[in-house]
CSV table of C-alpha atoms in Angstrom, one decimal:
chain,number,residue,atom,x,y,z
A,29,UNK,CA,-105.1,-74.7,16.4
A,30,UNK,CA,-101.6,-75.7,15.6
A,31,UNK,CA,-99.1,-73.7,17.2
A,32,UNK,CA,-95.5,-73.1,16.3
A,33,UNK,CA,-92.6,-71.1,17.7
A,34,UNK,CA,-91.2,-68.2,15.0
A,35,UNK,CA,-88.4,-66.0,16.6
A,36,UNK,CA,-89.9,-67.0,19.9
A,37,UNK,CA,-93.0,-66.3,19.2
A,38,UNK,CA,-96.0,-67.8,19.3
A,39,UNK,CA,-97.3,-68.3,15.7
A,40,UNK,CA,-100.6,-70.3,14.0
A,41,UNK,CA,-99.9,-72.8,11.6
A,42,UNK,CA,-102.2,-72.3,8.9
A,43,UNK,CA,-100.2,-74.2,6.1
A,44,UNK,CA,-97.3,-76.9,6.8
A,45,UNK,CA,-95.3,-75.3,4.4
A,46,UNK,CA,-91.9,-73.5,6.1
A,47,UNK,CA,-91.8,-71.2,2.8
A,48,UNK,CA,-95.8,-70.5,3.7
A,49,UNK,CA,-95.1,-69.5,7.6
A,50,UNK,CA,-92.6,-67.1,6.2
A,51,UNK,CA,-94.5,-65.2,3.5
A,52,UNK,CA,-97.6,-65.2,5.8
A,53,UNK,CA,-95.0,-63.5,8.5
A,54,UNK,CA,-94.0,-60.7,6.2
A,55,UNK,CA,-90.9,-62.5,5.4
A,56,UNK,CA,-89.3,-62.5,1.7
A,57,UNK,CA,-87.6,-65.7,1.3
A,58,UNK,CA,-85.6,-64.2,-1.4
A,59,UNK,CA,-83.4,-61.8,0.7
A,60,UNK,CA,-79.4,-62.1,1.1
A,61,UNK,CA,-77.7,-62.9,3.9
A,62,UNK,CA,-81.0,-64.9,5.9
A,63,UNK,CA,-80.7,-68.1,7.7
A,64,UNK,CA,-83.0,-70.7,9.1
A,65,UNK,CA,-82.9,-73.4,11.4
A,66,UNK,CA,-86.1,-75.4,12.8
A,67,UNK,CA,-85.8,-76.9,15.6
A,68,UNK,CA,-81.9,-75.9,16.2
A,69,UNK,CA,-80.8,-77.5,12.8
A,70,UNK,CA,-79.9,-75.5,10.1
A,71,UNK,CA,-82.1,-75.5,7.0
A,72,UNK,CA,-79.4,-75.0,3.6
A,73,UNK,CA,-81.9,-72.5,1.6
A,74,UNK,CA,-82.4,-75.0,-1.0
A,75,UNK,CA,-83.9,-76.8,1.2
A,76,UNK,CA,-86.4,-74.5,2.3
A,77,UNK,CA,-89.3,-75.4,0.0
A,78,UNK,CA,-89.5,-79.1,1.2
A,79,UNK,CA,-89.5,-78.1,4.7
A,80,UNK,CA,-93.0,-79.0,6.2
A,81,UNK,CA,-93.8,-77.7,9.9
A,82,UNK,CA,-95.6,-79.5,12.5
A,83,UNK,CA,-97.1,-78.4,15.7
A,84,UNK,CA,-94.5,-77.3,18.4
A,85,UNK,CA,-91.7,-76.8,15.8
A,86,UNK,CA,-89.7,-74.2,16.7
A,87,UNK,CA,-88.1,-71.9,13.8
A,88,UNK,CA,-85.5,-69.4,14.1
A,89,UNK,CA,-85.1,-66.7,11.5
A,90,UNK,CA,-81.9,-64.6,11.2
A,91,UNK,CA,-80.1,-62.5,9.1
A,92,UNK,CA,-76.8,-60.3,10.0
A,93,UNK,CA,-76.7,-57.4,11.7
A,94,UNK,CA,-74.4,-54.6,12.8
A,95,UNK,CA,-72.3,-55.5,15.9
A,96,UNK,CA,-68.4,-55.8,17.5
B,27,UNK,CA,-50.0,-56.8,-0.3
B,28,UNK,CA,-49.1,-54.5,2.4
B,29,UNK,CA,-47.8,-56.1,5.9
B,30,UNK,CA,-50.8,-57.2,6.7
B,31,UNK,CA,-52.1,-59.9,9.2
B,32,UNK,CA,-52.8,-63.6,8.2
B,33,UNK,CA,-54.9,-65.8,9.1
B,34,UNK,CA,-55.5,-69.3,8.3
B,35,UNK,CA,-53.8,-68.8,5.2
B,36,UNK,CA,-55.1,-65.7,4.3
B,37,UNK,CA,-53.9,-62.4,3.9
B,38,UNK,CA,-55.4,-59.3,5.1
B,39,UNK,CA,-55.1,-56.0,3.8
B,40,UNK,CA,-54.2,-54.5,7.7
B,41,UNK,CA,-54.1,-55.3,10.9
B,42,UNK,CA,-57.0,-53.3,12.2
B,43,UNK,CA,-60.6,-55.5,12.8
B,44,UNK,CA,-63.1,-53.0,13.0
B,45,UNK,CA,-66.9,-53.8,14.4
B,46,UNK,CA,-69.8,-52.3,12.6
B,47,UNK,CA,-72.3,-51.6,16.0
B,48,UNK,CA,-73.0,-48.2,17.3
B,49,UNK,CA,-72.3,-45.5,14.7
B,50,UNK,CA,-74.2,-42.6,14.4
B,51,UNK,CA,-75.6,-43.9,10.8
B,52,UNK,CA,-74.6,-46.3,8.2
B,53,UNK,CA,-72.1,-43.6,6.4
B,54,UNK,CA,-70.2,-42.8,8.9
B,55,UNK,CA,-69.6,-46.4,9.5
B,56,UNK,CA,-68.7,-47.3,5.8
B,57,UNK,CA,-66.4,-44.2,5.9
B,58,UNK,CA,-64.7,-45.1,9.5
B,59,UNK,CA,-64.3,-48.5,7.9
B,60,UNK,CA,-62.7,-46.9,4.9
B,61,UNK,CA,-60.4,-44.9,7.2
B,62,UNK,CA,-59.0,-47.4,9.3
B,63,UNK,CA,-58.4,-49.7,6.4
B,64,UNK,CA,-60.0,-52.2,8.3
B,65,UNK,CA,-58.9,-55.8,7.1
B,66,UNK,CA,-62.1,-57.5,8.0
B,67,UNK,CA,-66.1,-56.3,9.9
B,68,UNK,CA,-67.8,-57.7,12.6
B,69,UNK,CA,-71.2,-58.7,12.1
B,70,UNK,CA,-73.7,-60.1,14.6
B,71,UNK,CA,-76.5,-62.5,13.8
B,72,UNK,CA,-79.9,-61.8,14.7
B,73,UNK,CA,-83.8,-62.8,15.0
B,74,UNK,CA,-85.4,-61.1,11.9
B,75,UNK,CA,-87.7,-58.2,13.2
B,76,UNK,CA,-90.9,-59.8,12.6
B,77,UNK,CA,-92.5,-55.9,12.8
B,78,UNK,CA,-90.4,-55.5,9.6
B,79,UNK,CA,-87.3,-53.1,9.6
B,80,UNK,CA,-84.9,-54.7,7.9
B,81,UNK,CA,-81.7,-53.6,7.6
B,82,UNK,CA,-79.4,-53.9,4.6
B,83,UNK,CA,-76.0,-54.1,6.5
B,84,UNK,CA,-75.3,-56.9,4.1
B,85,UNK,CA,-75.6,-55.1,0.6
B,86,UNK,CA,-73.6,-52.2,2.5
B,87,UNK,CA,-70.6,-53.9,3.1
B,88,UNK,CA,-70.5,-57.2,1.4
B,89,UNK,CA,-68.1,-57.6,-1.3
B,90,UNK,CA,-66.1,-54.5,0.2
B,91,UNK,CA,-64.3,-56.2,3.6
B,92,UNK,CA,-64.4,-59.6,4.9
B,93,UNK,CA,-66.7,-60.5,7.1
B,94,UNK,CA,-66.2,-61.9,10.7
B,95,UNK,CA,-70.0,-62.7,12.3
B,96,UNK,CA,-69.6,-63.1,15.6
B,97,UNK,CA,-71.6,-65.0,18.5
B,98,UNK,CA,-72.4,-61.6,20.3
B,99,UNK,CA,-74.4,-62.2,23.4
B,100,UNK,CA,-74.9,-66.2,23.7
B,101,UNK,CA,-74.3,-67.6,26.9
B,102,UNK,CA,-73.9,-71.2,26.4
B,103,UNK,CA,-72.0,-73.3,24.1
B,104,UNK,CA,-75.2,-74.6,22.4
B,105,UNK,CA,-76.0,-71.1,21.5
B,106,UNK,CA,-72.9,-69.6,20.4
B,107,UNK,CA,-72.7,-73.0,18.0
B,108,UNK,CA,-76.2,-72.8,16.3
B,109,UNK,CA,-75.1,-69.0,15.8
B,110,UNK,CA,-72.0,-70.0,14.5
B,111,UNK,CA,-73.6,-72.1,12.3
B,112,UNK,CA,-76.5,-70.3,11.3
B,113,UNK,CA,-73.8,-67.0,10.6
B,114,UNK,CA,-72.4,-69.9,8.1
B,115,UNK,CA,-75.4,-70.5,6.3
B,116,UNK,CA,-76.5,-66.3,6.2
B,117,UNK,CA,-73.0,-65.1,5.1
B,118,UNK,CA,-71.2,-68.4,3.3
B,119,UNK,CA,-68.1,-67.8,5.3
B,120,UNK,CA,-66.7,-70.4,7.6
B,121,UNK,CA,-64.6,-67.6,9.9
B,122,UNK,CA,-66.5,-66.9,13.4
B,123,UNK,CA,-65.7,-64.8,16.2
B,124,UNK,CA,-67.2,-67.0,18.9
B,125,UNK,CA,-67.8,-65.3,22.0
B,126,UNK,CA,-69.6,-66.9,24.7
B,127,UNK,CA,-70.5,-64.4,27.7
B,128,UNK,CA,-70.4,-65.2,31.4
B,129,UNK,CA,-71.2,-62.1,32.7
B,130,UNK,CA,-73.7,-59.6,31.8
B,131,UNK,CA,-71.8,-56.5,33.4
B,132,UNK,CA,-68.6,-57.4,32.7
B,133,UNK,CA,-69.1,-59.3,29.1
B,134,UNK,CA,-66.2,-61.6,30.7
B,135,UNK,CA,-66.1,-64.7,28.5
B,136,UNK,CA,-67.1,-67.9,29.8
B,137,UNK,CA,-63.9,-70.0,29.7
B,138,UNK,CA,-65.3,-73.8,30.0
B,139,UNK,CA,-68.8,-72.9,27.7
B,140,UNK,CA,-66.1,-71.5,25.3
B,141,UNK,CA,-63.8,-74.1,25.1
B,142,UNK,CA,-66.4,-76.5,24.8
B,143,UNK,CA,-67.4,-74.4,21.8
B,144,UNK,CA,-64.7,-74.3,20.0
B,145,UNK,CA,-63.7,-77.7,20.6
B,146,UNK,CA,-67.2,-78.2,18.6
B,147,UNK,CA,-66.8,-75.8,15.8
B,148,UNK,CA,-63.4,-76.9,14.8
B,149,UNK,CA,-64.9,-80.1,14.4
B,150,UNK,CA,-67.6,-78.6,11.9
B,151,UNK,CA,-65.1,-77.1,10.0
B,152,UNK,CA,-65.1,-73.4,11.3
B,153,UNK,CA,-62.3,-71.3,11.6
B,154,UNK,CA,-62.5,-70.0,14.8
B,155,UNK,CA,-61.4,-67.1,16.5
B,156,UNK,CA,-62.4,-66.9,20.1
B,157,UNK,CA,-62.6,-63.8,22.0
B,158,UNK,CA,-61.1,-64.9,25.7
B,159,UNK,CA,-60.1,-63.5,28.7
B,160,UNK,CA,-56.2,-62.7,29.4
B,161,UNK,CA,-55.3,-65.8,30.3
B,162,UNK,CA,-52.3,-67.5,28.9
B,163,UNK,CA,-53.1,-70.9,30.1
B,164,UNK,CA,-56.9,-70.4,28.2
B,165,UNK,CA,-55.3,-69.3,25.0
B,166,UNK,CA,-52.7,-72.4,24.9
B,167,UNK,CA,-55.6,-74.2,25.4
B,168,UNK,CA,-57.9,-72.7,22.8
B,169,UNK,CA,-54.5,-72.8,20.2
B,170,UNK,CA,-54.3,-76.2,21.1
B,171,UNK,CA,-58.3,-77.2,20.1
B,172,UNK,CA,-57.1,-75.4,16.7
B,173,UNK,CA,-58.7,-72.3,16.8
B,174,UNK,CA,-57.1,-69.9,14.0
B,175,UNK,CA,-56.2,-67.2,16.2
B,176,UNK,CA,-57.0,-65.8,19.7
B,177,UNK,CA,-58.3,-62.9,21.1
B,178,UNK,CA,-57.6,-61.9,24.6
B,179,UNK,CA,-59.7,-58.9,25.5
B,180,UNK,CA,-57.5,-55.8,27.1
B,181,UNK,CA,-59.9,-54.7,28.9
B,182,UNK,CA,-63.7,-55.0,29.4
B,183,UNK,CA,-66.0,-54.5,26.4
B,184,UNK,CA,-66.7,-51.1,25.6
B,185,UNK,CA,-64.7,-50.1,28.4
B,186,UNK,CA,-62.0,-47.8,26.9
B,187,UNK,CA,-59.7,-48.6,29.8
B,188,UNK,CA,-56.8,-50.1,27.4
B,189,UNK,CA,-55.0,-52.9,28.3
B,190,UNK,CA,-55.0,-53.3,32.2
B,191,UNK,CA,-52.6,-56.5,32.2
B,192,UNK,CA,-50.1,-56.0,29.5
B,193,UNK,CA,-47.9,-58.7,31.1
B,194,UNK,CA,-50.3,-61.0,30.0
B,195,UNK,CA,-51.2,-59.9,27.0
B,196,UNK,CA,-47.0,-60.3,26.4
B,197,UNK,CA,-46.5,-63.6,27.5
B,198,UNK,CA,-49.6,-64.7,25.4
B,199,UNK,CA,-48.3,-63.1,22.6
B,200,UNK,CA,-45.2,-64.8,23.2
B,201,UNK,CA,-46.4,-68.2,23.6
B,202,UNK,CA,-48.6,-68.5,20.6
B,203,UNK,CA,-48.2,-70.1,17.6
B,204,UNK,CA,-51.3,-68.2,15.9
B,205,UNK,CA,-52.1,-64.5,15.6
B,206,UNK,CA,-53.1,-63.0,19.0
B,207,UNK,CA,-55.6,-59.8,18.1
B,208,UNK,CA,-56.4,-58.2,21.1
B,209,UNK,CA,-60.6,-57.9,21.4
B,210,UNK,CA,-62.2,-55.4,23.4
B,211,UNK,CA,-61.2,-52.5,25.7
B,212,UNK,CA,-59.4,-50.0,23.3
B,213,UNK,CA,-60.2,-46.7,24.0
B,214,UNK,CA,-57.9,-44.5,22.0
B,215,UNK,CA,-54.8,-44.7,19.7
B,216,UNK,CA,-52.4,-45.2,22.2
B,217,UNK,CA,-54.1,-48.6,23.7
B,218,UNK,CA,-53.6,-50.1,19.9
B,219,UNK,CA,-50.1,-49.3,19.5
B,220,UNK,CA,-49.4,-50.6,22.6
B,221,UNK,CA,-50.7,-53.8,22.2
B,222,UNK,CA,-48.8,-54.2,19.3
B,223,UNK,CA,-45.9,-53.5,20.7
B,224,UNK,CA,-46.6,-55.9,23.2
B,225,UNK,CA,-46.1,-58.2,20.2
B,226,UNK,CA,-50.1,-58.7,19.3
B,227,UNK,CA,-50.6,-59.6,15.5
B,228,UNK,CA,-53.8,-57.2,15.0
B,229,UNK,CA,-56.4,-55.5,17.1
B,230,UNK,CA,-60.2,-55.7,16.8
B,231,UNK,CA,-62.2,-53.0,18.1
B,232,UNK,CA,-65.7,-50.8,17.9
B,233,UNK,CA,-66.5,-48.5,20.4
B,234,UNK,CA,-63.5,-46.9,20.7
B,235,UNK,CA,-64.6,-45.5,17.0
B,236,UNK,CA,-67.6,-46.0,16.8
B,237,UNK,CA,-69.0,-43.9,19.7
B,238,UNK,CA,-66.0,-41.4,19.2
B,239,UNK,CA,-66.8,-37.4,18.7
B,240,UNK,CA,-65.1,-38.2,14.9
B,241,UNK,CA,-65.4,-42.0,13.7
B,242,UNK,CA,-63.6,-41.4,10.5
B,243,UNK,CA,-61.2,-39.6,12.5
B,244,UNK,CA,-60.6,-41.9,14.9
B,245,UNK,CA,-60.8,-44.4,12.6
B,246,UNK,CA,-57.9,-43.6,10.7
B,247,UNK,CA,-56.0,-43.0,13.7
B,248,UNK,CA,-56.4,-46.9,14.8
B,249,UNK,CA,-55.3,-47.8,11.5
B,250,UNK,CA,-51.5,-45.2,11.4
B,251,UNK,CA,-51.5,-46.4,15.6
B,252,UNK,CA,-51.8,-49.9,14.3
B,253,UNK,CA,-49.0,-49.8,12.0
B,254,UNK,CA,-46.8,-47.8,13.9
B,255,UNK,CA,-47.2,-50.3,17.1
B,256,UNK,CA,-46.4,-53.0,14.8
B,257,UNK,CA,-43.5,-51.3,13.2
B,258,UNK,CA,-42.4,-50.0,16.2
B,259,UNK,CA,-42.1,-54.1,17.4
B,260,UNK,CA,-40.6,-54.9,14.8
B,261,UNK,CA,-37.5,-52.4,14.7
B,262,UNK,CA,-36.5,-53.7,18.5
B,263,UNK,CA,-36.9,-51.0,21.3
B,264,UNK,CA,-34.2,-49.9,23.1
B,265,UNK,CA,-34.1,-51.3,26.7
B,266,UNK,CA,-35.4,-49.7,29.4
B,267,UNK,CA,-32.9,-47.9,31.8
B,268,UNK,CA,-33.4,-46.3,35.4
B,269,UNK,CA,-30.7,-44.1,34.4
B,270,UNK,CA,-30.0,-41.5,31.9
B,271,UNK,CA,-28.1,-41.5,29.4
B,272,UNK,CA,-27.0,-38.4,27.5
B,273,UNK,CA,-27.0,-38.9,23.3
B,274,UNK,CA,-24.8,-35.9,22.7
B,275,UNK,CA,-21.2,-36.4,23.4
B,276,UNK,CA,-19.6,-35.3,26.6
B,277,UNK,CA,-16.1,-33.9,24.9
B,278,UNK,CA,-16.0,-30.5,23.9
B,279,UNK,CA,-18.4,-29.2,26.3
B,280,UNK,CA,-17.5,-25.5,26.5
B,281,UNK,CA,-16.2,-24.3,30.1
B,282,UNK,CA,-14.9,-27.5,31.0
């Protein structure tokens, strides 16, 4: 089984598709403020759609949160 | 616009950075924020909780204060400028509080990983405002990569202990040719007026209100100590004397 990194996490790759790995994740694509970078390169959300994973990719998924 | 501070060629509504960590709930925050006037929020960038739990910090105070994301808890350079640049990306600002942390118990900055940030985000365009230790010779140096403003810390984060060298803090202030806002250590009223006396151009702070008995209270008393400390600068303090000096006059004085 392919095997990706997702927040540190180990995660299957079941489809190649980045936009795929996030909905199977619980992860709405569609929400403000979220940011992506695979393999420590930012993804600009319009390019989110062509992005196609591979084993050993590691993706990072943030979004803003409170802090000082 | 009001005296407020500017930055990069921006004007701000105050002089009073709030954070946005560590209120009892979100309305307390939004109403602290409202209090102190604050003239732009801290926010951090995180990992999405895969368990779900998303918070809408976002749709709370976008649109309502500019934001400031910060690189809260990195350790290295290479961290702090992926978050920097992922912040960019999430929030479509180009501003970034870029802390880099040395130290897990004192949350001291980690001068070279810093610079060596910085150096790298003014080159990608970012405004940067690095929070820094109280070292004059740092923030020359960090003024001189072309960060937008500096940010000596007072005292260590979340602290409350003020501002332990105010010498420093001075002589920064004195040297710099971009706003100094002093980062981290305020613990009441009196700790932000005196930095700005000491000639700072703004103060950023969280705990201090946040973890306060009244946030909104304390909130707005940050904002009027603020102002004050700045005002008070500005009209020129008397000197100080070892002496006294009596301000009602000595003739007439009955039983002389």
């Amino acid at each position: 089984m392919k095997i990706i990194k997702l927040n540190g996490k180990d995660t299957a790759l079941l489809e190649p598709g980045l936009l795929a790995v996030l909905d199977r994740a619980g992860i709405s694509a569609s929400q403000r403020g979220m940011a992506i970078a695979v393999n420590r390169k930012v993804v600009r959300r319009g390019e989110w759609a062509k992005i196609e994973l591979a084993a050993g990719d590691e993706v990072e998924v943030v979004q803003p949160l409170s802090g000082g | 616009m009001s005296d407020g501070l500017v930055i990069d060629g921006i004007a701000l509504p105050s002089r009073l950075l709030l954070g946005t960590g560590g209120y009892p709930n979100r309305q307390v925050m939004l109403d602290a924020l409202v209090a102190g006037n604050a003239a732009a929020v801290t926010v951090s960038i995180r990992r999405i909780d895969l368990a779900g739990g998303l918070e809408s910090l976002l749709d709370a105070v976008s649109g309502k204060w500019r934001l400031l994301p910060n690189t809260a808890g990195c350790a290295t350079a290479h961290d702090a400028v992926l978050t920097a640049q992922l912040a960019r990306e999430a929030l479509d600002t180009d501003w970034i509080k870029l802390e880099v942390i040395g130290d897990r118990e004192t949350l001291y900055p980690d001068v070279p990983e810093m610079l060596r940030a910085a150096g790298e985000l003014v080159a990608d365009g970012f405004k940067v405002l690095p929070y820094t230790s109280d070292d004059p010779v740092t923030a020359q140096k960090l003024e001189d990569l072309g960060c937008v403003a500096v940010m000596p810390l007072g005292s260590p984060i979340g602290s409350g202990l003020g501002i332990l060298n105010p010498l420093n803090i001075e002589r920064i202030c004195t040297r710099a040719g971009v706003p100094v806002i002093l980062d981290a250590g305020v613990g009441t009223a009196s700790d932000a007026a005196l930095a700005m006396e000491l000639g700072c151009a703004g103060v950023l702070l969280n705990t201090a209100v946040a973890r306060s008995h009244d946030p909104v209270a304390m909130a707005r008393a940050m904002g009027l100590a603020v102002a004050a400390g700045h005002g008070a600068r500005h009209a020129g303090r008397i000197p100080k004397r070892t002496y006294a000096e009596a301000s009602s006059p000595e003739l007439g004085l009955i039983g002389g």
